XYZ file of N, CA and C in Angstrom:
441
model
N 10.369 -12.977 8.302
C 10.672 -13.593 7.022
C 10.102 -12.722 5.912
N 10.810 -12.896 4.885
C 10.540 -11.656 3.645
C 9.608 -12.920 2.606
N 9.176 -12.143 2.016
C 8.162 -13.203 0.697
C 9.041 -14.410 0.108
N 10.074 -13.939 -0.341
C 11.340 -15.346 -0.723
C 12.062 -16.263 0.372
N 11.613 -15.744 0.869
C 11.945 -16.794 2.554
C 11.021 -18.046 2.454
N 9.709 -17.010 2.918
C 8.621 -18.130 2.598
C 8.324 -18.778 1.351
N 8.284 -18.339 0.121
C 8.303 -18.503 -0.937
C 9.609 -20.440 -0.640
N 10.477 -19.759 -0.199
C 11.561 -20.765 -0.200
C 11.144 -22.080 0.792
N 10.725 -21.693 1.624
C 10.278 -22.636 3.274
C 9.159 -23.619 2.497
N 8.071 -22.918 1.740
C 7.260 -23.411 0.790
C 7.881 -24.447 0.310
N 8.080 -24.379 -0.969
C 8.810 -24.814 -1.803
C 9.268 -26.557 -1.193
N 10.310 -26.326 -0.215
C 11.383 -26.999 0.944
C 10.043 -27.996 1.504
N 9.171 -27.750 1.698
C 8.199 -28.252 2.440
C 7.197 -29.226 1.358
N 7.109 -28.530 -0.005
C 6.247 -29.344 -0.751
C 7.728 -30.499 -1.331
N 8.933 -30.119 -1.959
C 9.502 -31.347 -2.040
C 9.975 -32.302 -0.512
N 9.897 -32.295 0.632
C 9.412 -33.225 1.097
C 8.809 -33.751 1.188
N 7.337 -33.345 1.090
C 6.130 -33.940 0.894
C 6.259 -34.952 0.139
N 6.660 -34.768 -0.869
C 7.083 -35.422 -1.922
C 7.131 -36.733 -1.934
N 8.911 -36.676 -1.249
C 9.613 -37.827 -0.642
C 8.824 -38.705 0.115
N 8.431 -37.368 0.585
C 7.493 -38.709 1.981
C 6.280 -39.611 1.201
N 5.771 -39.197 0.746
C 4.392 -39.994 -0.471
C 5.342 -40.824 -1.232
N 6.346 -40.490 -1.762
C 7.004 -41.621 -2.549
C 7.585 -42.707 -1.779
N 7.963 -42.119 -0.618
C 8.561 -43.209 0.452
C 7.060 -44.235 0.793
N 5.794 -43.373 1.384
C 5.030 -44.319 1.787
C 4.151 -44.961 0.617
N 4.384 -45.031 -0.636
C 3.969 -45.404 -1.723
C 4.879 -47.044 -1.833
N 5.964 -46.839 -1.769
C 6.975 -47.684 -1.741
C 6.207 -48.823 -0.531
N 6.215 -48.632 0.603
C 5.836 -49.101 1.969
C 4.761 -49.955 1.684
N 4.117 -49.180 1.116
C 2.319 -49.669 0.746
C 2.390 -51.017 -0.427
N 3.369 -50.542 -1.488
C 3.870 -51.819 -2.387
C 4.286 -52.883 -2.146
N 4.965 -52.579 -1.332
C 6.186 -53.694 -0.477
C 5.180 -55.041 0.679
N 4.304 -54.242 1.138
C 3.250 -54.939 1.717
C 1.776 -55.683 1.313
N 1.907 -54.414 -0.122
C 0.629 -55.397 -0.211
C 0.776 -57.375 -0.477
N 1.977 -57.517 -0.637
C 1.522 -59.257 -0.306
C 1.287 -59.742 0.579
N 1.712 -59.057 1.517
C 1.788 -59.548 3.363
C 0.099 -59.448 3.566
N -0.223 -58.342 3.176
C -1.695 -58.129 3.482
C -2.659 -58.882 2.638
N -2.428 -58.911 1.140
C -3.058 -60.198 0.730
C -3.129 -61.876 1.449
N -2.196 -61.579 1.756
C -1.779 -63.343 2.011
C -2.459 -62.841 3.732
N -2.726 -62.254 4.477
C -3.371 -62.228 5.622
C -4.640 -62.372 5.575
N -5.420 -61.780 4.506
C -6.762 -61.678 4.060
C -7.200 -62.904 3.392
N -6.055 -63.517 3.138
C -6.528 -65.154 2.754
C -6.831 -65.765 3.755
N -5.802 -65.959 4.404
C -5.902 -66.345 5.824
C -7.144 -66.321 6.741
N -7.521 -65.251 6.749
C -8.752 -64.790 7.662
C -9.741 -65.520 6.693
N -9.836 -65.455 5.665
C -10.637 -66.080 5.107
C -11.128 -67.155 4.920
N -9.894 -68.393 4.802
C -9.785 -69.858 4.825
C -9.884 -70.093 6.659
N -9.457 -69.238 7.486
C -9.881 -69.796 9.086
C -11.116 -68.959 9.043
N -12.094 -68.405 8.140
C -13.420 -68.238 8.651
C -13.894 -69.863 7.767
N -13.921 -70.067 7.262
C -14.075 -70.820 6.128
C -13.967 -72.771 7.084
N -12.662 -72.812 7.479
C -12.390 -74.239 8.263
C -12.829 -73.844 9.247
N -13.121 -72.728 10.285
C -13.123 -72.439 11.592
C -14.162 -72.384 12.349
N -14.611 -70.826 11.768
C -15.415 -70.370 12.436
C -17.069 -70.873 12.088
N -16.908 -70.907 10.869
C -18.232 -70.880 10.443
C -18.551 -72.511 10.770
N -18.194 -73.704 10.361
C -18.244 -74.553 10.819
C -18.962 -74.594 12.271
N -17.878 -74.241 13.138
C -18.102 -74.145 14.780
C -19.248 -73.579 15.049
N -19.781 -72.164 14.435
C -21.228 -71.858 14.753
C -22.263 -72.657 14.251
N -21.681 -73.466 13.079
C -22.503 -74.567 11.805
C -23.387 -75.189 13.508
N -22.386 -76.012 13.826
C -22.242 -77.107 14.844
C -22.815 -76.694 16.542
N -22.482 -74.599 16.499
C -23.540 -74.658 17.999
C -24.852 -74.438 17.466
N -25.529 -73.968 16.097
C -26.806 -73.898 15.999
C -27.269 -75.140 15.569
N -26.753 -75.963 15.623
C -27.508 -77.633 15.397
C -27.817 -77.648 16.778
N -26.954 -77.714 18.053
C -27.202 -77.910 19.185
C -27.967 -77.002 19.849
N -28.020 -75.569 19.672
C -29.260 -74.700 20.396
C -30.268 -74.271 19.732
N -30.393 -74.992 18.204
C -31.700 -74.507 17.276
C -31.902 -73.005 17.374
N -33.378 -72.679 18.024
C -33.514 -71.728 17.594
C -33.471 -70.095 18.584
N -32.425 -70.998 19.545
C -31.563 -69.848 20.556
C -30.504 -69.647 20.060
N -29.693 -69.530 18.735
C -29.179 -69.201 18.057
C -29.181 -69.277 16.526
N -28.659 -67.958 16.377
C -28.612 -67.476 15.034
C -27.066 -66.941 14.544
N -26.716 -66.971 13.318
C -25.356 -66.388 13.045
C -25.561 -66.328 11.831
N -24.878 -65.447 10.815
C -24.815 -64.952 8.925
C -23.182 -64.449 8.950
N -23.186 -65.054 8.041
C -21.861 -64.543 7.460
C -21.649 -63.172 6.822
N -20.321 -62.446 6.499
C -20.699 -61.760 5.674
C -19.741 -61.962 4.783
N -19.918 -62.072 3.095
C -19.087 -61.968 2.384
C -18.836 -61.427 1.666
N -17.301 -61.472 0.919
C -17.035 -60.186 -0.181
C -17.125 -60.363 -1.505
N -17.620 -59.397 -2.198
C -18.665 -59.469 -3.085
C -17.533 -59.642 -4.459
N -16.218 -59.645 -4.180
C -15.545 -60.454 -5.380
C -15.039 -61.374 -5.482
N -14.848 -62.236 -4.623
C -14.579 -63.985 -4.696
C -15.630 -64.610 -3.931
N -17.122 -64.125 -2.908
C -18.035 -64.627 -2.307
C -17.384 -65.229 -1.357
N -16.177 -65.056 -0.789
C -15.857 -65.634 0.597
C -16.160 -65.132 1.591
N -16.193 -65.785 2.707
C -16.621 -65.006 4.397
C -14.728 -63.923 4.712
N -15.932 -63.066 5.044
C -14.795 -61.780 5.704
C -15.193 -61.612 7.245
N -16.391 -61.964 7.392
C -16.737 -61.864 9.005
C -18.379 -62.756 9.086
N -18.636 -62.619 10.206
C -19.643 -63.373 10.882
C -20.443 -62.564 12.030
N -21.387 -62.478 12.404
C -22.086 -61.645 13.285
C -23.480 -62.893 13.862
N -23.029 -63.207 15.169
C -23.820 -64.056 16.081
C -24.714 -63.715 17.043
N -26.038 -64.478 17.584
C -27.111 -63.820 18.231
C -27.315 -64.850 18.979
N -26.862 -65.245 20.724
C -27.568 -66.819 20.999
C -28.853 -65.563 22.169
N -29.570 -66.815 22.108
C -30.762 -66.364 22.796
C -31.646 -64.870 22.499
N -31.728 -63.814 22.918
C -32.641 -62.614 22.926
C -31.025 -61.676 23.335
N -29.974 -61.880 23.406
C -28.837 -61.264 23.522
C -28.457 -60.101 22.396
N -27.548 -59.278 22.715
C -27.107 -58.770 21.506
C -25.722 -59.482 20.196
N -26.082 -59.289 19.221
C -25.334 -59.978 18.229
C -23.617 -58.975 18.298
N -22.817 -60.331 18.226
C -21.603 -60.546 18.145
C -20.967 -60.503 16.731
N -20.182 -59.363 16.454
C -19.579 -59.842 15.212
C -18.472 -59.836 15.094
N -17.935 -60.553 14.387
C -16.355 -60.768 13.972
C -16.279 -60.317 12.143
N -15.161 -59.457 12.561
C -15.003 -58.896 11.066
C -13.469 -58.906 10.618
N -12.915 -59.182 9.114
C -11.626 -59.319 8.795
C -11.492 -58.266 8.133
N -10.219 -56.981 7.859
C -9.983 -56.577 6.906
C -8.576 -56.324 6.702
N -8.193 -56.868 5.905
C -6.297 -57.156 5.760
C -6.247 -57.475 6.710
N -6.068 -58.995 7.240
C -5.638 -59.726 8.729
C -5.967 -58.827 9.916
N -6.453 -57.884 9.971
C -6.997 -57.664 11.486
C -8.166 -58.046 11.622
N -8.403 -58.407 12.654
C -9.621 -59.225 13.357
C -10.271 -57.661 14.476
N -11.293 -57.518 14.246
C -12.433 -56.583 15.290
C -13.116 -57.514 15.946
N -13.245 -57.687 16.677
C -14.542 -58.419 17.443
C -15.029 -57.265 18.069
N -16.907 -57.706 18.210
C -17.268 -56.050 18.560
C -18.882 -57.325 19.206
N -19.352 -56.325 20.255
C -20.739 -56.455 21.114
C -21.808 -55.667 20.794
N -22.888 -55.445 20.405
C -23.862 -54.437 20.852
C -24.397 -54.279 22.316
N -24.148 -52.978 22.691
C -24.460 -52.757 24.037
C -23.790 -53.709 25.302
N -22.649 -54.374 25.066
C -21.948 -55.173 26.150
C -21.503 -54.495 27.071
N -20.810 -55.041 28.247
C -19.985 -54.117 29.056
C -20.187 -52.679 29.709
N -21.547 -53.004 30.119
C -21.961 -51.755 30.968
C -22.295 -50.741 29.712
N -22.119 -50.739 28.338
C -22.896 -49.476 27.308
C -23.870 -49.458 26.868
N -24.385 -48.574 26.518
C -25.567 -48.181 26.554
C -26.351 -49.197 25.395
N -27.505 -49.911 25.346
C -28.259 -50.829 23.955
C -27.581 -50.014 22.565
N -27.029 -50.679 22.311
C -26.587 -50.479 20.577
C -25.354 -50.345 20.315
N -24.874 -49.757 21.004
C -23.699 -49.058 21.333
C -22.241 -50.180 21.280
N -21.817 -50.491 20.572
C -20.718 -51.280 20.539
C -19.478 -51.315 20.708
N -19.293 -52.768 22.176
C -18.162 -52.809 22.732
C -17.181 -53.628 21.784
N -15.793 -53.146 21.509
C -15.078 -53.655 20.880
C -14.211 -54.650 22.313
N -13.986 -56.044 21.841
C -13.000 -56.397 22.356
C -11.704 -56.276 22.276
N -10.718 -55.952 23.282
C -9.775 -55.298 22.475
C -8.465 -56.948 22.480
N -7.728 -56.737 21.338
C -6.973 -57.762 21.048
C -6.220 -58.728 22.070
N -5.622 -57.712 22.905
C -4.756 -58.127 23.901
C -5.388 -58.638 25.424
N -6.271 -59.139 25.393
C -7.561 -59.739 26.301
C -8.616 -60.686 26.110
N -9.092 -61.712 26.754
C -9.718 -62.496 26.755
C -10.471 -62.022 25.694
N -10.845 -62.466 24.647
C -10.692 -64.180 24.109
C -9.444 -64.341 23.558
N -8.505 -63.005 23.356
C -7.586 -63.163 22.581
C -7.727 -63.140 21.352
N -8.118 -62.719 20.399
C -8.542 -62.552 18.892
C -7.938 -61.602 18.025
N -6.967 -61.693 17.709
C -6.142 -60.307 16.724
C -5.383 -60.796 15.577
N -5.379 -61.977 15.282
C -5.076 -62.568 13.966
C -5.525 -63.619 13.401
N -5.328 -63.760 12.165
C -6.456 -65.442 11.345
C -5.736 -66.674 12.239
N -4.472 -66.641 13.016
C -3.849 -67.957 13.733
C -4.974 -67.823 15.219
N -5.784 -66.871 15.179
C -6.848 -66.895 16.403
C -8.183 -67.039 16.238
N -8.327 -67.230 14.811
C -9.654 -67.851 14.536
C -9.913 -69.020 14.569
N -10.068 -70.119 15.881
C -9.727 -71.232 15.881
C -11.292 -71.322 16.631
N -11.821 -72.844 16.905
C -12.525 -73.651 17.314
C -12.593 -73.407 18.767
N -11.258 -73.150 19.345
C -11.237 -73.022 21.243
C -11.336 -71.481 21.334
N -10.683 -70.541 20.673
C -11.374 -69.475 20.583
C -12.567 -68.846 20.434
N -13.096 -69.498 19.362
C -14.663 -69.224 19.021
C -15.271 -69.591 19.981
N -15.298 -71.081 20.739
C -15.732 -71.140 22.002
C -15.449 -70.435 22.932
N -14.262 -69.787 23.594
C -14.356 -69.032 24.599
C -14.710 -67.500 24.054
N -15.173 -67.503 23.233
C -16.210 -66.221 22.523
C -17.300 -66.153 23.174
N -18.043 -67.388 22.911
C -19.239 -67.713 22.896
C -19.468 -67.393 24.590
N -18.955 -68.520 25.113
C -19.049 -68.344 26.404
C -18.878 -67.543 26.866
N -18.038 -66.451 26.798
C -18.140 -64.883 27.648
C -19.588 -64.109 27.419
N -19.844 -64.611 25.504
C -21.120 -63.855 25.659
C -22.114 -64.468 26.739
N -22.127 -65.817 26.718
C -22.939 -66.492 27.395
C -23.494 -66.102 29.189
N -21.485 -66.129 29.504
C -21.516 -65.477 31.157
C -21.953 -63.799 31.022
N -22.373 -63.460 29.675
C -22.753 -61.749 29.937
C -24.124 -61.900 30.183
């Protein structure tokens, strides 16, 4: 290729670029309500759900459990929760635009600190705000429990 070849291939390559940023600009617009309105979601089922449900197991195991919320620092709502029953490692559940993480310290055969993510498609089942429920949170608990 001679200098105006490339010169040209250049060129060819930055107006796609282009397209493509304007295309995924578009994408990103088009969604942000979907993703707002998910992040509500996660929010109002930490809100009726979750937090409640841990409200209700640390009345019953005092001071073999512990749990804190965490919230976001421009409407003060819960975005996630991070739980501790007994001398175990703490459990957290975190929201950001409707995905749900659930994550272990040191679970599952890794090393102390080291955090196991649960992955969505597996017991407890947890990958959207329609899975932040009361029978979920319980079969949370309890896996940590059988760990």
């Amino acid at each position: 290729m001679n200098a105006e070849q490339l010169a040209h291939k250049f060129r060819d390559k930055i107006a796609a670029a282009v397209v493509e940023k304007e295309k995924q600009t578009g994408i990103a617009a088009e969604n942000i309500e979907k993703r707002t309105a998910d992040s509500e979601h996660c929010k109002r089922a930490m809100e009726r759900e979750v937090i409640p449900f841990l409200s209700e197991l640390k009345h019953h195991l005092g001071d073999q459990f512990s749990f804190a919320s965490q919230i976001e620092l421009n409407d003060h709502r819960p975005v996630g929760v991070s739980f501790t029953i007994g001398s175990g490692a703490p459990t957290s559940i975190t929201t950001a635009f409707g995905n749900i993480i659930v994550t272990r310290a040191g679970d599952s055969g890794t090393a102390r600190g080291t955090p196991y993510v649960y992955a969505p498609d597996v017991e407890p089942y947890i990958s959207n705000s329609g899975d932040l429920t009361r029978d979920k949170m319980a079969k949370l608990v309890e896996m940590v429990i059988d760990d």
